[in-house]
Coordinates of C-alpha atoms in Angstrom, one line a residue:
X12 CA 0.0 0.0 0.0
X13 CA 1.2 3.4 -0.2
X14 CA 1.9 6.2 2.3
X15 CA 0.3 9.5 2.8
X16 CA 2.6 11.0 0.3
X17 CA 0.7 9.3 -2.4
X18 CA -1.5 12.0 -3.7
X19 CA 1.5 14.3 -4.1
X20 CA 3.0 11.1 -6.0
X21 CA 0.6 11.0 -8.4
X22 CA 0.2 14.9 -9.2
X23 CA 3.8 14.5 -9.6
X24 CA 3.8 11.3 -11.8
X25 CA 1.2 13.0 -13.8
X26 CA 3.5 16.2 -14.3
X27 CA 6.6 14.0 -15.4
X28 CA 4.3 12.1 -18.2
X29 CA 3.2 15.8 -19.3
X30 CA 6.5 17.3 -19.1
X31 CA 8.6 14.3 -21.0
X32 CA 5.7 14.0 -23.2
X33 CA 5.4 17.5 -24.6
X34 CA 8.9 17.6 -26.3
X35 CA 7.2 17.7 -29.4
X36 CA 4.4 20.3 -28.9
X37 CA 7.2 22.7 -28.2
X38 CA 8.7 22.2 -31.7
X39 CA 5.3 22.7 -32.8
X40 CA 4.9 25.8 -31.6
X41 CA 8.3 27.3 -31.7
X42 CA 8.6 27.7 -28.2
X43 CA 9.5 25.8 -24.7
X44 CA 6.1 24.7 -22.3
X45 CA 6.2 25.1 -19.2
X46 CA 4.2 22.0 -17.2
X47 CA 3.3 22.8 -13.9
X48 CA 0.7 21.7 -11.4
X49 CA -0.7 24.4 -9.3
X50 CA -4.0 26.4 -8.6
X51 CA -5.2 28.3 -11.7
X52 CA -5.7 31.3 -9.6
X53 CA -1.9 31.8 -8.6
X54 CA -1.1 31.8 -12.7
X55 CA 0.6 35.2 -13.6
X56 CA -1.4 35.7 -17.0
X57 CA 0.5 39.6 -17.1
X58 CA 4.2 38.4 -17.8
X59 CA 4.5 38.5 -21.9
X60 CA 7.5 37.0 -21.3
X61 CA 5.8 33.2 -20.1
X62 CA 5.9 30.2 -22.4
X63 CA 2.8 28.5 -23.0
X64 CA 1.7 26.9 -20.0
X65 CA 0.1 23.3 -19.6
X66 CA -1.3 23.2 -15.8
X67 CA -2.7 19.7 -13.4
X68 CA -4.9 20.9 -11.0
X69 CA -6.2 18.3 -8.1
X70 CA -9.7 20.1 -7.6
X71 CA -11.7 17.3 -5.8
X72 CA -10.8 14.1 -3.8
X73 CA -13.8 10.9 -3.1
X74 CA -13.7 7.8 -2.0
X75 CA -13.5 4.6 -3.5
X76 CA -16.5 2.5 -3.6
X77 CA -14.5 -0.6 -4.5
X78 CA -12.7 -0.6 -1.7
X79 CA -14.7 1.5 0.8
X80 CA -15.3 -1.8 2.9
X81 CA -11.9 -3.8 2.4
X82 CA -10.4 -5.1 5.9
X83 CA -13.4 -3.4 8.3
X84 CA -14.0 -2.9 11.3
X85 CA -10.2 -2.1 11.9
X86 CA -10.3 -2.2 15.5
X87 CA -11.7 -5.0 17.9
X88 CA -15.3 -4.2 19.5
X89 CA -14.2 -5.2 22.7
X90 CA -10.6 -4.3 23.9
X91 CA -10.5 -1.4 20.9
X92 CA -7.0 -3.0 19.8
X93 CA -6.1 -2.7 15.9
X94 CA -7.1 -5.1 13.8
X95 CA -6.1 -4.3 10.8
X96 CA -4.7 -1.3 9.0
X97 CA -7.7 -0.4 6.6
X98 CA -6.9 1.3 3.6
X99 CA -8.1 4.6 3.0
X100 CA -8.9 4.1 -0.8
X101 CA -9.1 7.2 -3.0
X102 CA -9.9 8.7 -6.7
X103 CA -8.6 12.0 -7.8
X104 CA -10.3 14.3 -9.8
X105 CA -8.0 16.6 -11.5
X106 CA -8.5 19.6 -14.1
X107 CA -6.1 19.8 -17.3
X108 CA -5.8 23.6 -18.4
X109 CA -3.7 25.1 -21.1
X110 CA -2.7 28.9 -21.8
X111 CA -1.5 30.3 -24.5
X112 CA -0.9 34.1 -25.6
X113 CA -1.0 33.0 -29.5
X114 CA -3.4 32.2 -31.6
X115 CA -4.2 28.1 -31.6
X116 CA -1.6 27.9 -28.8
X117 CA -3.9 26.6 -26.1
X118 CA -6.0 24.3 -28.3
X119 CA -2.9 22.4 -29.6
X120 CA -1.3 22.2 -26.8
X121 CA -4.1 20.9 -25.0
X122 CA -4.4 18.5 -27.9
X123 CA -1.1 17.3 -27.6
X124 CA -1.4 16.7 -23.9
X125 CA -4.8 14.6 -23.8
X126 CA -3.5 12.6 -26.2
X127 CA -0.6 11.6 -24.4
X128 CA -3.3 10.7 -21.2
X129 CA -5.3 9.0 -23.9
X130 CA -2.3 6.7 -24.7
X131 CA -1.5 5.9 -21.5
X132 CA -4.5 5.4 -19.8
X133 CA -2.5 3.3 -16.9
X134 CA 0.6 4.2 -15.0
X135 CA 3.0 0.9 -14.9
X136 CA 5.0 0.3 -11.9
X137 CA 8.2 0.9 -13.8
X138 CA 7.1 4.6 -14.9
X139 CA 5.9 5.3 -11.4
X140 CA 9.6 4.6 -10.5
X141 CA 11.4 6.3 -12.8
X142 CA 9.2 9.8 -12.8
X143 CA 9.7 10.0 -8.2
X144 CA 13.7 9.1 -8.7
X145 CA 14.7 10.5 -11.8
X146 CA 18.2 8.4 -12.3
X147 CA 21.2 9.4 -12.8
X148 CA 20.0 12.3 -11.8
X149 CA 21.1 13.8 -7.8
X150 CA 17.7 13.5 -5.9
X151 CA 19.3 15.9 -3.4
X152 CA 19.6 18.4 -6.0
X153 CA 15.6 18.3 -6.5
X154 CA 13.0 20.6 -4.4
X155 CA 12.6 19.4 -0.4
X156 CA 8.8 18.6 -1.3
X157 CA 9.7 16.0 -4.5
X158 CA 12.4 14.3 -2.6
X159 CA 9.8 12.9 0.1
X160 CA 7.4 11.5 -2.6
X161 CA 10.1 9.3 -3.4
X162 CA 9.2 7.4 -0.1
X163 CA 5.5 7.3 -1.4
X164 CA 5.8 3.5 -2.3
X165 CA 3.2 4.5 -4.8
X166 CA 4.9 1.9 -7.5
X167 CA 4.0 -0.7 -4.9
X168 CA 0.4 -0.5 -4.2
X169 CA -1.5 -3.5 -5.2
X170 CA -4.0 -1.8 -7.7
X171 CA -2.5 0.0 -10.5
X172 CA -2.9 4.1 -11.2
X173 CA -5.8 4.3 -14.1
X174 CA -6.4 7.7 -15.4
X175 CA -9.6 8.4 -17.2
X176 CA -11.2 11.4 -19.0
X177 CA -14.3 12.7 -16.9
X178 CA -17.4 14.8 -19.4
X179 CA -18.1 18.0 -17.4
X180 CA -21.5 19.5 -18.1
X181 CA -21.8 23.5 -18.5
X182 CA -22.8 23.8 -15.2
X183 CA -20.2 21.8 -13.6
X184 CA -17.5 23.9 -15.4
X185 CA -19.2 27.2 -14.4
X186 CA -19.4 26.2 -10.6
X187 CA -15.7 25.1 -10.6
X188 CA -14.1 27.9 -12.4
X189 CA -16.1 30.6 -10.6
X190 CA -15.1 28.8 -7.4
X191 CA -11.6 28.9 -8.4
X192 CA -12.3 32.9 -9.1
X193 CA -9.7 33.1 -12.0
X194 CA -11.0 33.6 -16.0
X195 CA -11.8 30.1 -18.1
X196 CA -9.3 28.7 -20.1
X197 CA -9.7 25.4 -22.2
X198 CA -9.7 22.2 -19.8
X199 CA -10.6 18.7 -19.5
X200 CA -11.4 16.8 -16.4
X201 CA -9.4 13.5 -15.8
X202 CA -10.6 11.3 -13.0
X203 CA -7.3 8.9 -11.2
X204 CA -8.3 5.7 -9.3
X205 CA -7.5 4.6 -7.3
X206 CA -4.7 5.7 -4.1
X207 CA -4.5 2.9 -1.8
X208 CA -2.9 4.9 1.5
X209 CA -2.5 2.4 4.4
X210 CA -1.0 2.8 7.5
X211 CA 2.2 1.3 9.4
X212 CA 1.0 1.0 13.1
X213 CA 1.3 -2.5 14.5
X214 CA -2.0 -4.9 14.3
X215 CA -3.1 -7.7 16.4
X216 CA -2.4 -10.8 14.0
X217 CA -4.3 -13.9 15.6
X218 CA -3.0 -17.3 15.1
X219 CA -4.9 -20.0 13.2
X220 CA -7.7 -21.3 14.6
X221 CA -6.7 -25.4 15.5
X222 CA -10.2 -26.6 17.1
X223 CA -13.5 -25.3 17.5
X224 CA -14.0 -25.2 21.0
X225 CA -12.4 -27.4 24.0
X226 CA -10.6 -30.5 23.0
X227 CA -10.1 -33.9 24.4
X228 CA -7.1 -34.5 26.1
X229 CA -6.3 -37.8 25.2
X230 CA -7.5 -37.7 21.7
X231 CA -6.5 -34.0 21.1
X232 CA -9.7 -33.6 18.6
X233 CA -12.5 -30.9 19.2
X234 CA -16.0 -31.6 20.6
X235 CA -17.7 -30.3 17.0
X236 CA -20.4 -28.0 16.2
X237 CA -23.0 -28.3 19.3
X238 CA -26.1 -27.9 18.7
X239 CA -28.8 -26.5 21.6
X240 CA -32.5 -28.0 20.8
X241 CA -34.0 -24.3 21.6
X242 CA -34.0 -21.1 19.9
X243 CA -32.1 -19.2 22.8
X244 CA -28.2 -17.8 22.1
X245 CA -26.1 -21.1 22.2
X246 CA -23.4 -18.7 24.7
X247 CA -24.1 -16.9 28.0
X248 CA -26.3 -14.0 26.8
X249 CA -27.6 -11.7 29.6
X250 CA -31.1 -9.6 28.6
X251 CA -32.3 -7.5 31.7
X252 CA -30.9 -5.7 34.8
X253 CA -33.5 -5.5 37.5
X254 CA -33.9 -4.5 41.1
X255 CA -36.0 -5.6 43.3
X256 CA -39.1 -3.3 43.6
X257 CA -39.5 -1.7 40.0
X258 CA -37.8 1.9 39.9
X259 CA -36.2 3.8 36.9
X260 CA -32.5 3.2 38.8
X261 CA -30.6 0.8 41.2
X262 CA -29.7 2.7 44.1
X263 CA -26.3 1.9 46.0
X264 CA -27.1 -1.1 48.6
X265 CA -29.9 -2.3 46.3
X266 CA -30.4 -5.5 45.1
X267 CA -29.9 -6.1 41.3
X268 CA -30.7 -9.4 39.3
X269 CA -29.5 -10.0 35.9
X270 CA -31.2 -12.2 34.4
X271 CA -30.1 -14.1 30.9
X272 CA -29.6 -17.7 29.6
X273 CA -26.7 -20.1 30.0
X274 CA -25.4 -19.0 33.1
X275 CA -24.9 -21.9 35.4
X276 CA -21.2 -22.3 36.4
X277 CA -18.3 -21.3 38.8
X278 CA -16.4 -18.3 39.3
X279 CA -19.1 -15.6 38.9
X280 CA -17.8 -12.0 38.9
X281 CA -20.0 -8.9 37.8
X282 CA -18.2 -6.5 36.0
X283 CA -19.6 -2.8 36.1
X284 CA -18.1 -0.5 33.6
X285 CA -18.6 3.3 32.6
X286 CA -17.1 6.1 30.6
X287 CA -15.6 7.7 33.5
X288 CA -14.3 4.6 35.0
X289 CA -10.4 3.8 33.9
X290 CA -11.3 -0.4 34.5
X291 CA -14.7 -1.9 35.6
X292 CA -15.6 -2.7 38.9
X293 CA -15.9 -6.0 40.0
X294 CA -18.6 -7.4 42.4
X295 CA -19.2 -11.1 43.9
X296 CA -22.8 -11.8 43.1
X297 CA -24.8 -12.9 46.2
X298 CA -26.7 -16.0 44.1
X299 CA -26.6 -17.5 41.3
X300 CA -29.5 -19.7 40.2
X301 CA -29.1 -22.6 39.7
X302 CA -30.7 -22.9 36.3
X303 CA -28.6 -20.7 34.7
X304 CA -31.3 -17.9 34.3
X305 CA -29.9 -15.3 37.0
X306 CA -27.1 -13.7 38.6
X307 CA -27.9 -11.4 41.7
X308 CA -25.7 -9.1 43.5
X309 CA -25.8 -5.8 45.3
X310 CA -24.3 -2.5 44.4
X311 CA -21.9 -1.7 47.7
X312 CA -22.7 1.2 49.8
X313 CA -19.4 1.6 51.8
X314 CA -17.3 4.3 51.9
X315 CA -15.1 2.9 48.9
X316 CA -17.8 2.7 46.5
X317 CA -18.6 6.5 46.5
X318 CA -15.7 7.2 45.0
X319 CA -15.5 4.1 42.6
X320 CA -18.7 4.0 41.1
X321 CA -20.8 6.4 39.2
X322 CA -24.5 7.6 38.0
X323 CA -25.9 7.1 35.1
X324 CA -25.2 4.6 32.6
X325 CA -23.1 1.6 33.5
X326 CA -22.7 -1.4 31.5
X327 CA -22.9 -4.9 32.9
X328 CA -21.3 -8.1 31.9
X329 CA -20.6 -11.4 34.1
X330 CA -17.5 -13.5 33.6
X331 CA -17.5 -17.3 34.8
X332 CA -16.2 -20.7 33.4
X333 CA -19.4 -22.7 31.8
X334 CA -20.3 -25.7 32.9
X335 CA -17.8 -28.2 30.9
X336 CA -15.7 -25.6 30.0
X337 CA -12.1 -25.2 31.3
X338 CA -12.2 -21.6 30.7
X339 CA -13.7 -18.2 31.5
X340 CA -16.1 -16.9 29.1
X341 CA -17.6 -13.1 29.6
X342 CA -21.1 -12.3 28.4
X343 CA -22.9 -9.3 26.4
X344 CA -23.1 -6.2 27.8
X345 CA -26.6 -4.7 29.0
X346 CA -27.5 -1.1 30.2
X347 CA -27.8 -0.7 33.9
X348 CA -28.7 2.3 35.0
X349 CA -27.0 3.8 38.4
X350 CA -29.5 6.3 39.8
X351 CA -28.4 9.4 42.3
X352 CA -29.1 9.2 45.9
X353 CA -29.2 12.9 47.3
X354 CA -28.3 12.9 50.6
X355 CA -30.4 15.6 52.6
X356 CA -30.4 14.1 56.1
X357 CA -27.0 13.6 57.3
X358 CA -25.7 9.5 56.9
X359 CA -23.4 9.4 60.2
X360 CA -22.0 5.9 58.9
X361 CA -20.8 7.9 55.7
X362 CA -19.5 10.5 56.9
X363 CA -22.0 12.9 54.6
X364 CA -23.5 16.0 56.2
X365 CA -27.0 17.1 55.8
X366 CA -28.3 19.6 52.7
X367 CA -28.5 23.0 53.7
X368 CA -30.6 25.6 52.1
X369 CA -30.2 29.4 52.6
X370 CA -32.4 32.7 51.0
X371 CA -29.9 35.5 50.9
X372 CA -27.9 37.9 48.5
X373 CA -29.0 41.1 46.3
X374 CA -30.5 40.1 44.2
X375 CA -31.8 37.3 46.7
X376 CA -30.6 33.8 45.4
X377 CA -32.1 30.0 47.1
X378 CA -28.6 28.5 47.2
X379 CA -29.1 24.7 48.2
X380 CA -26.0 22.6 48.9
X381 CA -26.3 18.8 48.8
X382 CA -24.1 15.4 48.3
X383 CA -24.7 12.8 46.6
X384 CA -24.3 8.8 46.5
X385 CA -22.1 8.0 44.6
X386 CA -20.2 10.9 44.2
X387 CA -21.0 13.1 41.7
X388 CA -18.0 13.8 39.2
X389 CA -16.8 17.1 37.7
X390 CA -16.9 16.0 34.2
X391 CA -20.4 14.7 35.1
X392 CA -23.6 17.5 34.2
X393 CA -26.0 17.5 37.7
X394 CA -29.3 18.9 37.6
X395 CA -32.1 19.7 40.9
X396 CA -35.4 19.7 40.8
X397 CA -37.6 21.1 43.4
X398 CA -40.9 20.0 42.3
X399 CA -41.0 21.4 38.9
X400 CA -38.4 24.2 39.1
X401 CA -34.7 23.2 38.0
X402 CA -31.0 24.8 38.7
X403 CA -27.8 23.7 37.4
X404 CA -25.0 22.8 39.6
X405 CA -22.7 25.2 39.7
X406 CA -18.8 24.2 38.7
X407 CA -17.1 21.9 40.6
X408 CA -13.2 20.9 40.7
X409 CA -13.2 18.0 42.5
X410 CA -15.5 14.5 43.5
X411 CA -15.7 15.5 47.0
X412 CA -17.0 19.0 46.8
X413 CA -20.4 19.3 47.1
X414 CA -23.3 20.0 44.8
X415 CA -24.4 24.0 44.9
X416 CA -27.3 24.8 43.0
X417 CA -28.7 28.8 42.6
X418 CA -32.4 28.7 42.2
X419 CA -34.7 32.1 41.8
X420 CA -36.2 34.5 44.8
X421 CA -39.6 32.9 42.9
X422 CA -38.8 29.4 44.5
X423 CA -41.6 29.4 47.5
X424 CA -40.6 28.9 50.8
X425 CA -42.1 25.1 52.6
X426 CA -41.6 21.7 51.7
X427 CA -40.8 21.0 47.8
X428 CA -40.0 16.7 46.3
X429 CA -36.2 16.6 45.3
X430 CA -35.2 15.1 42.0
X431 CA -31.6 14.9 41.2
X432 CA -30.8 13.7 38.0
X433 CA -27.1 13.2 36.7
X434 CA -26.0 12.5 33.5
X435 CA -29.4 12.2 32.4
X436 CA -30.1 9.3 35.1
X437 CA -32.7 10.7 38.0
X438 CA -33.0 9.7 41.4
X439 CA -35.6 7.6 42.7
X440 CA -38.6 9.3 43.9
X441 CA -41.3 6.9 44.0
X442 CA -41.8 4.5 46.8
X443 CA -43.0 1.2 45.1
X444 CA -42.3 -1.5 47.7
X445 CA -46.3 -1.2 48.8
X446 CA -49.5 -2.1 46.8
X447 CA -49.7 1.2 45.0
X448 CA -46.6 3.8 43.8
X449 CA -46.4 6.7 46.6
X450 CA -44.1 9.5 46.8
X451 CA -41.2 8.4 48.6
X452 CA -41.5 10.9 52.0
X453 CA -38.0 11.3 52.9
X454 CA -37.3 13.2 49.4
X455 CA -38.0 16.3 50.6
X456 CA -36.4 19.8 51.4
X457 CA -37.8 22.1 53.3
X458 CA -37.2 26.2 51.7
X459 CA -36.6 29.0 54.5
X460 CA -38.9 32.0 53.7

């Protein structure tokens, strides 16, 4: 494959085959040309003293459809290693202009030119070679710029440089001169496919797959294809995460059961994971039935897990060893959501003081000050609600400081329900462990007047 350099490789492959080719064409019209292969606005059309002028212009750059989805995904789904070095596969869309002060000059010239692209409508290894290291010639004595495209490895790429002529309508040569905001001059669109640019970081290579599945140890031959007589996943697949009374979060000390197929085994760990979390946590489930249809554990409410685990959206797995199987396996990952807990009377065994809510300041502000379980992170957004009216929290440097939110002089003074939601996961207001949903009592605040 090639390098990034390859786009400059080609313009300057492109340039050589114009340049060597048009040997005759000066003969023809008396007079050197001058091939270059810049913008057409930075073209001095004032100096009387300029040859005729062939110009390559690279005006657009698309992908390749043939090779949009060669060697993808790239990186692996679950430790985000790389796979595989894709290829970023590109056509080249260039414009071929030629000036000319004398009469006919531009139109044979431009003549001369698209019939050397017509002859060689592919650019073979060996010319790509020669045109980036120009032998016997001193490629130190070149520009900085063409030296590096000598370390393109263009020639090498496994698909071969086509070039063929693209029809422009009216319109499409109107929109791409006026966007170029320089005067027309006779042109013809050549389209380049395709650059294969591939990168050089190292890949995970896995070895060749020997059995499927565990082998016998005397016989050394895998158990086969096994077939289940159901229409469930044939591996440990987990579907729900559930506490024990219904609620829209599990609170810390709650109970959680995740339930799934294929469970049943040895070695049960639950592994809680989060974008804010450098590795996942791991929990000892309290039960695991025995059917293989639940794991249950409980999310730890010491003074540890304040700091180690976070609200909102965690993801759950569990990792065990199967029944018959000599090693681990880890299941799917499913949502569990980690609700808020705001503390507003003080938990002694925590160490967590009580809210406090004062009216003061001109233009008089409600400022209430809370904590949270867990902890509430600075890169995490925290909103209050006290009954229907919302605030902020205000900015916070570290996991420890507490939760300030500024609320309006409107905000009536008496007893108002607390909501706290954090990144978009809200506390639990609702009391559901009776026959009927209540609101839960000990979410409230009371406002001074």
């Amino acid at each position: 494959m090639s390098s990034a350099l390859a786009i400059g490789a080609v313009s300057a492959v492109l340039r050589n085959l114009l340049d060597n080719g048009l040997v005759e064409a000066g003969a023809a019209m008396g007079t050197s040309v001058a091939v270059s292969a810049v913008a057409p606005d930075t073209i001095d059309l004032d100096n009387a003293n300029d040859p005729p002028r062939l110009n390559l212009f690279l005006y657009r750059v698309t992908p390749n459809r043939g090779w949009s989805n060669v060697d993808l995904p790239s990186r692996s789904g679950v430790s985000g290693e790389r796979l595989s070095n894709a290829p970023l596969a590109l056509d080249l869309h260039y414009l071929l202009t030629a000036y000319g002060k004398a009469d006919f000059q531009a139109e044979v010239l431009l003549g001369y030119a698209m019939h050397l692209l017509h002859e060689r409508p592919v650019l073979d290894r060996a010319a790509i070679r020669r045109a980036l290291n120009p032998s016997p010639l001193d490629v130190s004595m070149l520009p900085p710029t063409f030296q590096a495209l000598a370390a393109s490895d263009l020639a090498d790429q496994v698909e071969l440089i086509k070039v063929t002529q693209e029809a422009l309508t009216i319109d499409d040569l109107s929109t791409l001169w006026t966007a170029i905001q320089t005067n027309y001059r006779p042109s013809s669109a050549y389209q380049v496919s395709v650059v294969l640019i591939e990168g050089t970081r190292p890949a995970v290579s896995p070895l060749p797959v020997l059995s499927r599945g565990e082998r016998d140890p005397a016989t050394h031959r895998d158990r086969g294809v096994q077939v289940t007589p159901d229409l469930l996943p044939p591996l440990p697949t987990l579907f729900t995460a559930e506490t024990e009374f219904p609620q829209t979060g599990a609170r810390l000390d709650d109970l959680v059961t995740l339930s799934g197929v294929r469970l049943a085994g040895t070695g049960h760990e639950v592994r809680l994971n989060h974008r804010l979390f450098s590795a996942p946590v791991v929990l000892a489930p309290t039960a695991v039935d025995a059917t293989g249809a639940s794991v249950t554990f409980r999310l730890p409410n010491d003074l540890p897990a304040q700091g180690a685990l976070a609200s909102g959206q965690l993801a759950a797995t569990v990792r065990f060893t199967p029944l018959g199987e000599s090693r681990p396996r880890e299941t799917n990952a499913i949502p569990l959501i980690q609700a808020p807990a705001p503390v507003i009377a003080a938990d002694v065994a925590l160490g967590l003081p009580a809210a406090t809510v004062t009216r003061a300041g001109v233009p008089p502000l409600v400022t209430v000050t809370l904590r949270s379980r867990p902890q509430v992170r600075p890169e995490q957004s925290a909103i209050l609600s006290l009954d229907s009216m919302t605030a902020n929290a205000q900015p916070r440097t570290l996991p420890t400081d507490p939760l300030v939110f500024e609320f309006p002089d409107t905000l009536t003074a008496g007893s108002h329900w607390v909501r706290l939601r954090v990144d978009g996961a809200d506390s639990v207001l609702l009391d559901r462990t009776g026959p009927f949903p209540v609101f839960d009592p000990t979410q409230q605040i009371t406002v001074p007047p």
